[in-house]
Structure formats: structure tokens, C-alpha cells
CSV table of C-alpha atoms and ligand atoms in Angstrom, one decimal:
chain,number,residue,atom,x,y,z
A,205,MET,CA,-18.7,41.1,-5.8
A,206,HIS,CA,-18.8,42.7,-9.2
A,207,PHE,CA,-18.9,40.1,-12.1
A,208,GLU,CA,-17.9,40.0,-15.7
A,209,ASN,CA,-18.6,37.4,-18.3
A,210,SER,CA,-15.0,37.2,-19.5
A,211,LEU,CA,-12.1,34.7,-19.3
A,212,ALA,CA,-9.8,37.5,-18.0
A,213,PHE,CA,-12.2,38.2,-15.1
A,214,ALA,CA,-12.6,34.5,-14.3
A,215,ARG,CA,-8.8,33.8,-14.3
A,216,LYS,CA,-8.0,36.9,-12.3
A,217,THR,CA,-10.6,35.9,-9.7
A,218,ASP,CA,-9.2,32.3,-9.6
A,219,SER,CA,-5.7,33.7,-9.1
A,220,GLU,CA,-6.8,35.7,-6.1
A,221,ASP,CA,-8.7,32.8,-4.5
A,222,VAL,CA,-7.1,31.8,-1.2
A,223,LEU,CA,-8.4,28.2,-1.6
A,224,ARG,CA,-7.2,27.7,-5.2
A,225,GLU,CA,-4.5,25.2,-4.3
A,226,PHE,CA,-7.1,22.7,-3.0
A,227,ARG,CA,-8.1,21.9,-6.6
A,228,THR,CA,-4.8,20.3,-7.1
A,229,GLU,CA,-5.6,17.8,-4.3
A,230,PHE,CA,-8.4,16.3,-6.4
A,231,HIS,CA,-8.7,14.1,-9.5
A,232,ILE,CA,-10.7,16.0,-12.1
A,233,PRO,CA,-12.3,13.7,-14.7
A,234,GLU,CA,-11.5,14.5,-18.3
A,235,ILE,CA,-13.8,14.7,-21.3
A,236,ASN,CA,-12.2,14.7,-24.8
A,237,GLY,CA,-8.8,15.0,-23.2
A,238,LYS,CA,-9.7,18.1,-21.2
A,239,PRO,CA,-10.6,18.5,-17.5
A,240,CYS,CA,-14.4,18.6,-17.5
A,241,VAL,CA,-16.5,21.3,-15.9
A,242,TYR,CA,-17.6,19.2,-13.0
A,243,LEU,CA,-20.8,20.5,-11.4
A,244,THR,CA,-22.1,17.5,-9.6
A,245,GLY,CA,-20.2,17.7,-6.4
A,246,ASN,CA,-23.7,17.6,-4.8
A,247,SER,CA,-24.3,14.2,-6.2
A,248,LEU,CA,-20.9,12.5,-6.0
A,249,GLY,CA,-17.9,14.6,-4.9
A,250,LEU,CA,-14.6,14.1,-6.6
A,251,LEU,CA,-11.8,11.8,-5.4
A,252,PRO,CA,-9.2,13.5,-3.1
A,253,LYS,CA,-5.7,12.3,-4.0
A,254,ALA,CA,-5.1,11.8,-0.2
A,255,ALA,CA,-7.8,9.1,-0.2
A,256,GLU,CA,-5.8,6.8,-2.3
A,257,LYS,CA,-3.0,6.7,0.2
A,258,ALA,CA,-5.4,6.5,3.2
A,259,ILE,CA,-7.1,3.4,1.8
A,260,LYS,CA,-3.8,1.9,0.8
A,261,ASP,CA,-2.4,2.4,4.4
A,262,GLU,CA,-5.3,0.3,5.7
A,263,LEU,CA,-4.8,-2.4,3.1
A,264,GLU,CA,-1.2,-2.5,4.1
A,265,ASP,CA,-2.0,-3.0,7.7
A,266,TRP,CA,-4.4,-5.7,6.9
A,267,LYS,CA,-1.9,-7.3,4.6
A,268,ASN,CA,0.9,-7.2,7.2
A,269,LEU,CA,-1.0,-7.5,10.5
A,270,GLY,CA,-4.2,-9.4,9.7
A,271,VAL,CA,-6.5,-9.2,12.7
A,272,GLU,CA,-3.8,-7.5,14.8
A,273,GLY,CA,-4.6,-4.3,12.9
A,274,HIS,CA,-7.5,-3.8,15.3
A,275,PHE,CA,-5.0,-2.8,18.0
A,276,HIS,CA,-1.6,-2.5,16.4
A,277,GLY,CA,-2.4,-0.9,13.1
A,278,LYS,CA,-1.2,2.6,12.3
A,279,ASN,CA,-4.8,3.8,13.0
A,280,PRO,CA,-6.1,0.9,15.2
A,281,TRP,CA,-9.4,-0.2,13.8
A,282,PHE,CA,-10.9,-0.8,17.2
A,283,HIS,CA,-11.0,3.0,17.8
A,284,TYR,CA,-11.4,3.9,14.1
A,285,HIS,CA,-14.6,6.0,14.4
A,286,LYS,CA,-12.8,8.2,17.0
A,287,PHE,CA,-10.3,9.4,14.3
A,288,LEU,CA,-13.2,11.1,12.5
A,289,SER,CA,-15.5,12.5,15.1
A,290,GLU,CA,-13.6,15.8,15.7
A,291,ASN,CA,-13.3,16.8,12.1
A,292,ALA,CA,-16.9,15.7,11.3
A,293,ALA,CA,-18.1,17.8,14.2
A,294,LEU,CA,-16.4,20.8,12.7
A,295,VAL,CA,-18.3,20.4,9.4
A,296,VAL,CA,-21.7,20.4,11.2
A,297,GLY,CA,-21.1,22.7,14.1
A,298,ALA,CA,-21.2,20.1,16.9
A,299,LYS,CA,-19.2,18.9,19.8
A,300,PRO,CA,-17.2,15.7,19.0
A,301,ILE,CA,-19.3,13.8,21.6
A,302,GLU,CA,-22.4,14.6,19.5
A,303,VAL,CA,-21.1,13.1,16.3
A,304,VAL,CA,-20.3,9.6,15.1
A,305,VAL,CA,-19.5,8.2,11.6
A,306,MET,CA,-21.2,4.9,10.9
A,307,ASN,CA,-23.4,2.9,8.5
A,308,GLN,CA,-25.1,4.9,5.7
A,309,LEU,CA,-27.6,7.7,5.7
A,310,SER,CA,-31.0,6.1,5.3
A,311,SER,CA,-30.1,3.2,7.7
A,312,ASN,CA,-28.9,5.8,10.2
A,313,LEU,CA,-32.2,7.7,10.0
A,314,HIS,CA,-34.1,4.5,10.7
A,315,PHE,CA,-31.9,4.0,13.8
A,316,LEU,CA,-32.4,7.6,14.9
A,317,PHE,CA,-36.2,7.3,14.4
A,318,VAL,CA,-36.2,4.4,16.7
A,319,SER,CA,-35.0,6.7,19.4
A,320,PHE,CA,-36.6,10.0,18.4
A,321,TYR,CA,-39.9,9.2,16.8
A,322,ARG,CA,-41.9,8.1,19.8
A,323,PRO,CA,-45.5,8.5,18.8
A,324,THR,CA,-48.4,8.3,21.3
A,325,PRO,CA,-52.1,7.8,20.4
A,326,THR,CA,-52.5,11.6,20.5
A,327,ARG,CA,-49.1,12.9,19.4
A,328,TYR,CA,-47.9,10.9,16.4
A,329,LYS,CA,-47.6,13.2,13.3
A,330,ILE,CA,-44.4,13.9,11.3
A,331,ILE,CA,-44.2,17.2,9.5
A,332,MET,CA,-41.8,17.2,6.5
A,333,GLU,CA,-41.3,19.0,3.2
A,334,ALA,CA,-43.4,17.9,0.2
A,335,GLY,CA,-41.3,16.4,-2.6
A,336,ALA,CA,-38.6,15.2,-0.2
A,337,PHE,CA,-35.8,12.9,-1.4
A,338,PRO,CA,-37.4,9.5,-2.2
A,339,SER,CA,-35.5,7.6,0.5
A,340,ASP,CA,-36.8,10.1,3.1
A,341,MET,CA,-40.4,9.6,1.9
A,342,TYR,CA,-40.1,5.8,2.1
A,343,LEU,CA,-38.4,5.8,5.4
A,344,VAL,CA,-40.9,8.1,7.0
A,345,GLU,CA,-43.8,6.2,5.5
A,346,SER,CA,-42.5,2.9,6.8
A,347,GLN,CA,-41.7,4.3,10.2
A,348,VAL,CA,-45.3,5.6,10.6
A,349,LYS,CA,-46.7,2.3,9.5
A,350,PHE,CA,-44.3,0.4,11.8
A,351,HIS,CA,-45.9,2.2,14.7
A,352,GLY,CA,-49.4,1.4,13.4
A,353,PHE,CA,-50.4,4.7,12.0
A,354,ASP,CA,-51.9,5.6,8.6
A,355,PRO,CA,-49.3,7.6,6.5
A,356,SER,CA,-52.0,9.6,4.8
A,357,GLU,CA,-53.1,11.0,8.1
A,358,ALA,CA,-49.8,10.9,10.1
A,359,ILE,CA,-47.5,12.6,7.6
A,360,ILE,CA,-48.1,16.3,7.1
A,361,GLU,CA,-46.3,17.7,4.0
A,362,VAL,CA,-45.6,21.4,3.7
A,363,LYS,CA,-46.0,22.4,0.0
A,364,PRO,CA,-45.0,25.4,-2.0
A,365,ARG,CA,-47.9,27.9,-2.7
A,366,ASP,CA,-49.6,27.7,-6.1
A,367,GLY,CA,-47.3,29.0,-8.8
A,368,GLU,CA,-44.2,28.8,-6.5
A,369,HIS,CA,-41.4,26.3,-6.5
A,370,THR,CA,-40.0,26.6,-3.0
A,371,LEU,CA,-41.4,26.8,0.5
A,372,ARG,CA,-42.0,29.9,2.5
A,373,HIS,CA,-40.5,29.8,5.9
A,374,GLU,CA,-43.7,31.3,7.5
A,375,ASP,CA,-45.7,28.5,5.9
A,376,ILE,CA,-43.5,25.8,7.6
A,377,ILE,CA,-44.0,27.6,10.9
A,378,GLU,CA,-47.7,27.9,10.4
A,379,VAL,CA,-48.1,24.2,9.6
A,380,ILE,CA,-46.2,23.3,12.8
A,381,GLU,CA,-48.4,25.7,14.8
A,382,ASN,CA,-51.6,24.2,13.2
A,383,ASN,CA,-50.6,20.7,14.3
A,384,LYS,CA,-49.2,21.7,17.7
A,385,ASP,CA,-50.9,19.1,19.8
A,386,THR,CA,-50.5,16.1,17.5
A,387,THR,CA,-47.0,16.4,16.1
A,388,ALA,CA,-44.3,14.1,17.4
A,389,LEU,CA,-41.5,15.0,15.0
A,390,VAL,CA,-40.5,17.8,12.6
A,391,PHE,CA,-38.2,16.3,10.0
A,392,PHE,CA,-36.8,18.4,7.2
A,393,SER,CA,-33.8,18.4,4.9
A,394,GLY,CA,-31.1,21.1,5.5
A,395,VAL,CA,-30.9,21.8,1.8
A,396,GLN,CA,-33.8,20.6,-0.5
A,397,TYR,CA,-32.2,18.3,-3.1
A,398,TYR,CA,-34.3,19.3,-6.0
A,399,THR,CA,-34.6,23.1,-5.6
A,400,GLY,CA,-31.4,23.8,-3.6
A,401,GLN,CA,-33.5,25.7,-1.0
A,402,VAL,CA,-31.8,26.0,2.4
A,403,PHE,CA,-34.2,25.7,5.3
A,404,ASN,CA,-33.9,27.7,8.5
A,405,ILE,CA,-32.9,24.8,10.8
A,406,GLU,CA,-32.5,27.0,13.8
A,407,ASP,CA,-36.0,28.5,13.6
A,408,ILE,CA,-37.7,25.2,12.6
A,409,THR,CA,-36.1,23.6,15.6
A,410,LYS,CA,-37.2,26.4,17.9
A,411,LYS,CA,-40.8,26.1,16.7
A,412,ALA,CA,-40.8,22.3,17.0
A,413,HIS,CA,-39.5,22.5,20.6
A,414,GLU,CA,-42.1,25.2,21.4
A,415,ILE,CA,-45.0,22.8,20.6
A,416,GLY,CA,-43.3,19.9,22.4
A,417,ALA,CA,-42.0,18.0,19.3
A,418,VAL,CA,-38.6,16.7,18.4
A,419,ALA,CA,-36.6,18.3,15.5
A,420,GLY,CA,-34.5,16.1,13.2
A,421,PHE,CA,-32.8,16.8,9.9
A,422,ASP,CA,-31.4,15.0,6.9
A,423,LEU,CA,-28.3,17.0,6.0
A,424,ALA,CA,-27.3,15.0,2.8
A,425,HIS,CA,-27.0,18.2,0.8
A,426,ALA,CA,-26.1,20.4,3.6
A,427,ALA,CA,-23.0,18.8,5.2
A,428,GLY,CA,-19.9,20.4,3.7
A,429,ASN,CA,-22.0,22.9,1.8
A,430,ILE,CA,-23.6,25.4,4.2
A,431,ASN,CA,-23.0,26.8,7.6
A,432,LEU,CA,-24.3,24.4,10.2
A,433,GLU,CA,-24.5,25.0,14.0
A,434,LEU,CA,-26.3,21.9,15.2
A,435,ASN,CA,-25.2,22.3,18.8
A,436,LYS,CA,-26.0,26.0,19.0
A,437,TRP,CA,-29.3,25.6,17.2
A,438,ASP,CA,-30.3,22.8,19.7
A,439,VAL,CA,-31.2,20.3,17.0
A,440,ASP,CA,-32.2,16.9,18.5
A,441,PHE,CA,-30.7,14.6,15.8
A,442,ALA,CA,-29.4,14.7,12.3
A,443,ALA,CA,-27.8,12.4,9.7
A,444,TRP,CA,-25.9,12.9,6.5
A,445,CYS,CA,-24.0,11.0,3.8
A,446,SER,CA,-20.3,11.5,3.0
A,447,TYR,CA,-20.2,11.0,-0.8
A,448,LYS,CA,-21.8,14.3,-1.9
A,449,TYR,CA,-20.1,17.5,-0.8
A,450,LEU,CA,-17.9,15.5,1.5
A,451,ASN,CA,-16.1,13.7,-1.3
A,452,SER,CA,-15.7,10.3,0.4
A,453,GLY,CA,-16.7,8.0,-2.5
A,454,PRO,CA,-19.8,6.2,-3.8
A,455,GLY,CA,-21.9,4.7,-1.0
A,456,SER,CA,-19.4,5.7,1.6
A,457,VAL,CA,-20.1,5.8,5.3
A,458,GLY,CA,-22.6,8.3,6.9
A,459,GLY,CA,-22.5,10.7,9.8
A,460,VAL,CA,-24.8,11.1,12.7
A,461,PHE,CA,-25.5,13.9,15.2
A,462,VAL,CA,-27.2,13.3,18.6
A,463,ASN,CA,-27.6,16.4,20.8
A,464,GLU,CA,-25.4,16.3,23.9
A,465,ARG,CA,-28.4,16.3,26.2
A,466,TYR,CA,-29.0,12.7,25.2
A,467,ALA,CA,-25.3,11.7,25.7
A,468,ASN,CA,-26.0,9.8,28.9
A,469,ASP,CA,-29.8,9.2,28.4
A,470,ASN,CA,-30.0,5.4,28.7
A,471,SER,CA,-33.8,5.6,28.9
A,472,LEU,CA,-34.1,6.3,25.1
A,473,PRO,CA,-35.0,3.1,23.2
A,474,ARG,CA,-32.4,2.2,20.6
A,475,PHE,CA,-31.5,-0.7,18.4
A,476,ALA,CA,-28.2,-1.8,19.9
A,477,GLY,CA,-25.1,-3.6,18.6
A,478,TRP,CA,-21.7,-4.4,20.0
A,479,TRP,CA,-19.9,-1.3,18.6
A,480,GLY,CA,-22.2,1.0,20.6
A,481,HIS,CA,-21.5,-0.9,23.8
A,482,ASP,CA,-19.3,0.6,26.5
A,483,GLU,CA,-15.8,0.3,24.9
A,484,SER,CA,-14.0,-0.7,28.1
A,485,VAL,CA,-16.0,-3.9,28.3
A,486,ARG,CA,-16.9,-4.4,24.7
A,487,PHE,CA,-14.8,-7.5,24.3
A,488,LYS,CA,-15.9,-9.1,27.5
A,489,MET,CA,-18.8,-10.5,25.5
A,490,LEU,CA,-21.3,-10.1,28.4
A,491,LYS,CA,-25.1,-9.8,28.5
A,492,GLY,CA,-26.7,-6.4,29.1
A,493,PHE,CA,-26.2,-3.5,26.7
A,494,ILE,CA,-24.4,-0.4,28.2
A,495,PRO,CA,-24.2,2.4,25.6
A,496,GLU,CA,-21.1,4.4,25.0
A,497,THR,CA,-21.6,8.1,26.0
A,498,GLY,CA,-22.8,10.3,23.2
A,499,ALA,CA,-23.5,9.6,19.6
A,500,ALA,CA,-21.0,6.7,19.7
A,501,GLY,CA,-23.6,4.8,21.7
A,502,TRP,CA,-25.8,4.5,18.6
A,503,GLN,CA,-23.2,2.5,16.7
A,504,VAL,CA,-24.3,-1.0,15.8
A,505,SER,CA,-21.6,-2.7,13.7
A,506,ASN,CA,-17.8,-2.4,13.7
A,507,ALA,CA,-16.3,0.3,11.6
A,508,PRO,CA,-16.1,-0.2,7.8
A,509,VAL,CA,-12.5,0.9,7.8
A,510,LEU,CA,-11.9,1.0,4.1
A,511,SER,CA,-14.6,3.5,3.3
A,512,MET,CA,-14.0,5.3,6.6
A,513,SER,CA,-10.3,5.8,5.7
A,514,VAL,CA,-11.4,7.7,2.6
A,515,HIS,CA,-13.8,9.8,4.7
A,516,LYS,CA,-11.1,10.4,7.2
A,517,ALA,CA,-8.7,11.8,4.5
A,518,SER,CA,-11.5,13.9,3.1
A,519,LEU,CA,-12.5,15.4,6.5
A,520,GLU,CA,-8.8,16.3,7.0
A,521,ILE,CA,-9.0,18.5,3.9
A,522,PHE,CA,-12.2,20.2,5.2
A,523,ALA,CA,-10.4,20.9,8.5
A,524,ARG,CA,-7.5,22.5,6.7
A,525,ALA,CA,-9.7,24.5,4.3
A,526,GLY,CA,-12.1,25.6,7.1
A,527,MET,CA,-15.9,25.7,6.6
A,528,SER,CA,-16.1,29.4,6.9
A,529,ARG,CA,-13.7,30.0,4.0
A,530,LEU,CA,-15.4,27.3,1.9
A,531,ILE,CA,-18.8,28.9,2.5
A,532,GLU,CA,-17.5,32.3,1.6
A,533,LYS,CA,-16.0,31.1,-1.7
A,534,GLY,CA,-19.0,28.9,-2.4
A,535,LYS,CA,-21.3,31.9,-2.1
A,536,ASN,CA,-19.3,33.9,-4.6
A,537,LEU,CA,-18.9,31.0,-7.0
A,538,ASN,CA,-22.6,30.3,-7.0
A,539,ALA,CA,-23.4,33.9,-7.4
A,540,TYR,CA,-21.1,33.9,-10.5
A,541,LEU,CA,-22.9,30.9,-11.8
A,542,GLU,CA,-26.2,32.7,-11.5
A,543,PHE,CA,-24.8,35.7,-13.2
A,544,ILE,CA,-23.4,33.6,-16.1
A,545,ILE,CA,-26.7,31.7,-16.5
A,546,ASN,CA,-28.7,35.0,-16.6
A,547,ASP,CA,-26.2,36.6,-19.0
A,548,SER,CA,-26.5,33.6,-21.3
A,549,ILE,CA,-30.3,33.6,-21.2
A,550,HIS,CA,-30.1,37.3,-22.1
A,551,GLN,CA,-27.8,36.7,-25.1
A,552,ASN,CA,-29.2,33.4,-26.4
A,553,GLN,CA,-32.9,33.4,-27.3
A,554,ASN,CA,-32.9,29.5,-27.4
A,555,LEU,CA,-32.4,29.4,-23.7
A,556,LYS,CA,-35.8,29.3,-22.0
A,557,LEU,CA,-34.7,28.8,-18.5
A,558,GLU,CA,-35.8,29.8,-15.0
A,559,ILE,CA,-33.6,29.6,-11.9
A,560,ILE,CA,-35.8,28.2,-9.1
A,561,THR,CA,-33.2,28.2,-6.3
A,562,PRO,CA,-33.8,31.1,-3.9
A,563,LYS,CA,-31.2,33.8,-3.2
A,564,TYR,CA,-28.6,33.6,-0.5
A,565,PRO,CA,-28.9,32.9,2.4
A,566,GLU,CA,-31.6,30.5,1.3
A,567,ARG,CA,-29.1,28.7,-0.9
A,568,GLY,CA,-25.8,26.9,-0.7
A,569,CYS,CA,-23.6,25.7,-3.6
A,570,GLN,CA,-26.4,24.7,-6.0
A,571,ILE,CA,-28.5,26.3,-8.7
A,572,SER,CA,-31.5,24.4,-10.0
A,573,ILE,CA,-32.7,25.5,-13.4
A,574,LEU,CA,-36.2,24.8,-14.7
A,575,THR,CA,-36.1,24.0,-18.4
A,576,ASP,CA,-38.7,24.0,-21.2
A,577,GLU,CA,-39.3,21.1,-23.6
A,578,ASN,CA,-35.8,21.5,-25.0
A,579,GLY,CA,-34.3,20.8,-21.5
A,580,LYS,CA,-33.0,17.4,-22.3
A,581,ALA,CA,-31.4,18.6,-25.6
A,582,LEU,CA,-29.7,21.4,-23.7
A,583,PHE,CA,-28.5,18.9,-21.1
A,584,ASP,CA,-27.1,16.6,-23.8
A,585,HIS,CA,-25.4,19.7,-25.4
A,586,LEU,CA,-23.7,20.5,-22.1
A,587,THR,CA,-22.5,16.9,-21.7
A,588,GLN,CA,-21.0,16.7,-25.1
A,589,ALA,CA,-19.2,19.9,-24.6
A,590,GLY,CA,-17.6,18.7,-21.4
A,591,VAL,CA,-19.9,19.8,-18.6
A,592,ILE,CA,-21.0,17.2,-16.1
A,593,ALA,CA,-24.3,18.5,-14.6
A,594,ASP,CA,-27.3,16.7,-13.2
A,595,TRP,CA,-30.7,16.0,-14.9
A,596,ARG,CA,-33.6,15.5,-12.5
A,597,ASN,CA,-37.0,14.4,-13.8
A,598,PRO,CA,-39.3,16.0,-14.8
A,599,ASN,CA,-37.4,19.1,-16.0
A,600,VAL,CA,-34.7,20.4,-13.8
A,601,ILE,CA,-30.9,20.7,-14.4
A,602,ARG,CA,-29.0,21.0,-11.2
A,603,MET,CA,-25.5,22.5,-11.0
A,604,ALA,CA,-23.3,22.6,-7.9
A,605,PRO,CA,-20.1,24.6,-8.1
A,606,VAL,CA,-18.1,23.5,-5.0
A,607,ALA,CA,-15.5,25.6,-3.3
A,608,LEU,CA,-12.8,22.9,-2.9
A,609,TYR,CA,-12.2,22.2,-6.6
A,610,ASN,CA,-14.3,24.3,-8.9
A,611,ARG,CA,-12.9,27.5,-10.4
A,612,PHE,CA,-14.5,30.7,-11.8
A,613,GLU,CA,-13.0,29.6,-15.1
A,614,ASP,CA,-15.2,26.5,-15.0
A,615,ILE,CA,-18.3,28.7,-14.7
A,616,TYR,CA,-17.0,31.0,-17.5
A,617,ARG,CA,-16.6,27.9,-19.8
A,618,LEU,CA,-20.1,26.8,-18.9
A,619,GLY,CA,-21.4,30.2,-20.1
A,620,GLN,CA,-19.6,29.8,-23.4
A,621,ILE,CA,-21.2,26.4,-23.9
A,622,LEU,CA,-24.7,27.8,-22.9
A,623,ALA,CA,-24.2,30.6,-25.5
A,624,SER,CA,-23.6,28.0,-28.3
A,625,PHE,CA,-26.8,26.0,-27.7
B,987,PLP,C1,-28.5,11.5,-1.2
B,987,PLP,C2,-29.6,11.4,-0.3
B,987,PLP,C3,-30.0,10.2,0.4
B,987,PLP,C4,-29.2,8.9,0.1
B,987,PLP,O1,-29.4,8.0,1.1
B,987,PLP,P1,-28.3,6.8,1.2
B,987,PLP,O2,-28.9,6.0,2.4
B,987,PLP,O3,-27.0,7.4,1.4
B,987,PLP,O4,-28.4,6.0,-0.1
B,987,PLP,C5,-31.0,10.3,1.4
B,987,PLP,N1,-31.6,11.4,1.6
B,987,PLP,C6,-31.3,12.6,1.0
B,987,PLP,C7,-32.1,13.9,1.3
B,987,PLP,C8,-30.3,12.6,0.0
B,987,PLP,O5,-30.1,13.7,-0.6
């Protein structure tokens, strides 16, 4: 795509965008009486208008039916998770049986580690990226300790080379090879939250399997953002949250993928609860846990219907828009963002910025910008002028233009604001 730093270009591109109508399905926050330039869909996605009705429908059923809503509601709560599996599977490239929506991300990863991190005295290491999202660092550390190992020995972090900000794929593969007899689990994010780097999930999984390890992924910044083919790539397990690119509200329910080869594997240890129990006998209240087939068998508690109703409405938007169209638009929008940032740096000597996010296909809808000592002042300037971006200590500004509701005009406006710093 050929880009120009002009309002005419941005508006023309928006008018030709096949997904342009989706923006009208979201509430766009205002700053100083004008819709803001919202670039934090990677942190908290915007509210879909359909979510308000979805949550109200469930409140109505509760109001009018009480406990009977479990079987006689519009969307009977007893089966509620099933209303989401198909559309969630479309987002991550899975079969519906491999996906369930439940709990929240970090809790889900703990439950999945119970089943998939099975260390032995000789094969016990976890390989992950250095500088992972804090929750992932803590959960891996605590899991390793829980099994009686020393985190400083059992956790192998892959780091960028000196003077570089992102990981080289060949270094990840080499670290796995170098620990081939001692590694139990290779655990990476799909998209690195700080740098926006997309990891090669397919290749990492292949290498993990080659050395006899399990491959698991945290897709918090990947689900709803990049192309995912979890089934085809033969990933063992994955989990993600729904409130970032998936627009399902603060702290909303998470998603889980368990490869179909484990669908009937009752030998795997797991922490059980009644909602993962065979549905046909769930309410018989008998002893002896019999898991549901597939990912649904990892459920523990009954469905949090109010937050799931929002997620359900949001997933329906993704199903209508289609991941391939969203990815195509996101790619162009993000390339335009990069063009505008670089053009602004070129025009304004005050901007001492460096884009650290790699090029496509090693990126999704995110650009991370390394700032100098004026970074915080620049960030405040953006905020005052109506841009909601994201400041990450020590010195990075993250921006995520998302295909469902961001416009090329938003990016153009950002450029004007950068120019006036
Ligand atoms: C956002 C995010 C989380 C958040 O975890 P919650 O359990 O939903 O609070 C965890 N891991 C990564 C990589 C994230 O980006």
C-alpha cells in the first residue's frame, strides 16, 4: 500500500475500507467533546454496543426466572459455555471441542500447568522469553517451586542479543536444542506484550515436540489480533484473556485451548470441579470425576454468565467481520501508523523515538516506541491532545490500532499531534 500523510488520503482509505461500518458498533470514548484517538485496544478493548443488550438479556432472565434461567432462559445458563466455543475457536484456529471459555487467564494457565507441566527429576525445565508479562513470570516461578525445583535453575529465559530489543527466532530454537534432554515445557507468549513481537508458534511447537517437550502459549496479545492456527500448528495448550483485542470488558472471562489429542485422555492429572464433569450426570451429585470430552473437561466452576454474555456478543462481531479481513486491515493500519511515526520523526527534531516492534509478519496491531528522557512529556502531550496510548515503564509508548474500530483518520490525527510536540 502507498501512504500519504494527509487528511484526504486517510479519509479516502477509510471510505474504501470494507470493515468501516464496524466502528459504529462500538462506543468511542470522548476527550474534550471529541472522539479520542483510541490506541489501547491491546490493553482494554472498547465496549461493543451489542454487549449492553446481551448483559441486559441475562439480567432480565434472572429477574423474571430466578434459578429457572439455568434451563428455561433465552440462553440456558447450564449450557452457557457452549454458546461461545464455536466463535472462540474461529479466533484461534481451533476445533470447537478444543476450546472452552472459563475463569480468567492466569488462573487458567495454572490449571493447564497442572495437566501439562509434568516435570521429572531429569526433565523439569521451562523455556520462556525473558521479560515476559509479570503474571507469567510469577506463575511459572510458583509452578516450578510447587514441584520442588529451584526457579533459577529450572527456568531458562531466552534473551535478546546485546544491543537488540527483540528475540531472534534462531536463538529460541537454539536454546531449546541446548536443553533438549532436560526441558519439560516450552512456554511463550504469542505476541510479546512490551515489544509487540510475534513469535513463530508453529516452529517453536515443532521444535518443542522434536525434543520431547510440551508446547504451551499465552495468547493474551495474540487472540483477536494475529492469525492463529492452533490446531494445524499442533500446539498442546494455550490460554488468553477476552478484554484486550477481544473487547469483552475489564477482567472478563478467559479462553482455553487444549489440543484434540487430549480430548478423551483421562490419564492427565487435572484439578477438577463440577462444571468439567460429564454434563449428562453433572446434577446427579455423585462421587467420581468423569471429565467432559475436550477442553470443556477442564472447567471448574459454573459459567460467570454476566461477563460471558459480553464475550459472547463480542465474539459474534468477530465471526461477522472474519479474522482474515481483520488481519488484512490491521496490517495496513499498523503499517500506516509506522509510516506516520517515521514521517513525524523526520519533520520534528524534538521527537527522538525508535520503533522497536519488528516488521510484518513478526508484528500484529501494535507498535512499541522507545523514547528518550522526554518520553513521559511526549506521552502527556498526546493524552492532552486526545490520544489514549499506553505508557510502559521504563520508557516505551505502546500504540495498537485495531481493525474493528480504528480509522486511518485516527492515525493521521496522531501524526498531527506528534508534529506539534
Ligand atoms: C494481560 C496479560 C495477562 C493478564 O492476566 P489476567 O489473569 O487476565 O489478569 C497475563 N499474561 C499476559 C501475557 C498478558 O498480556
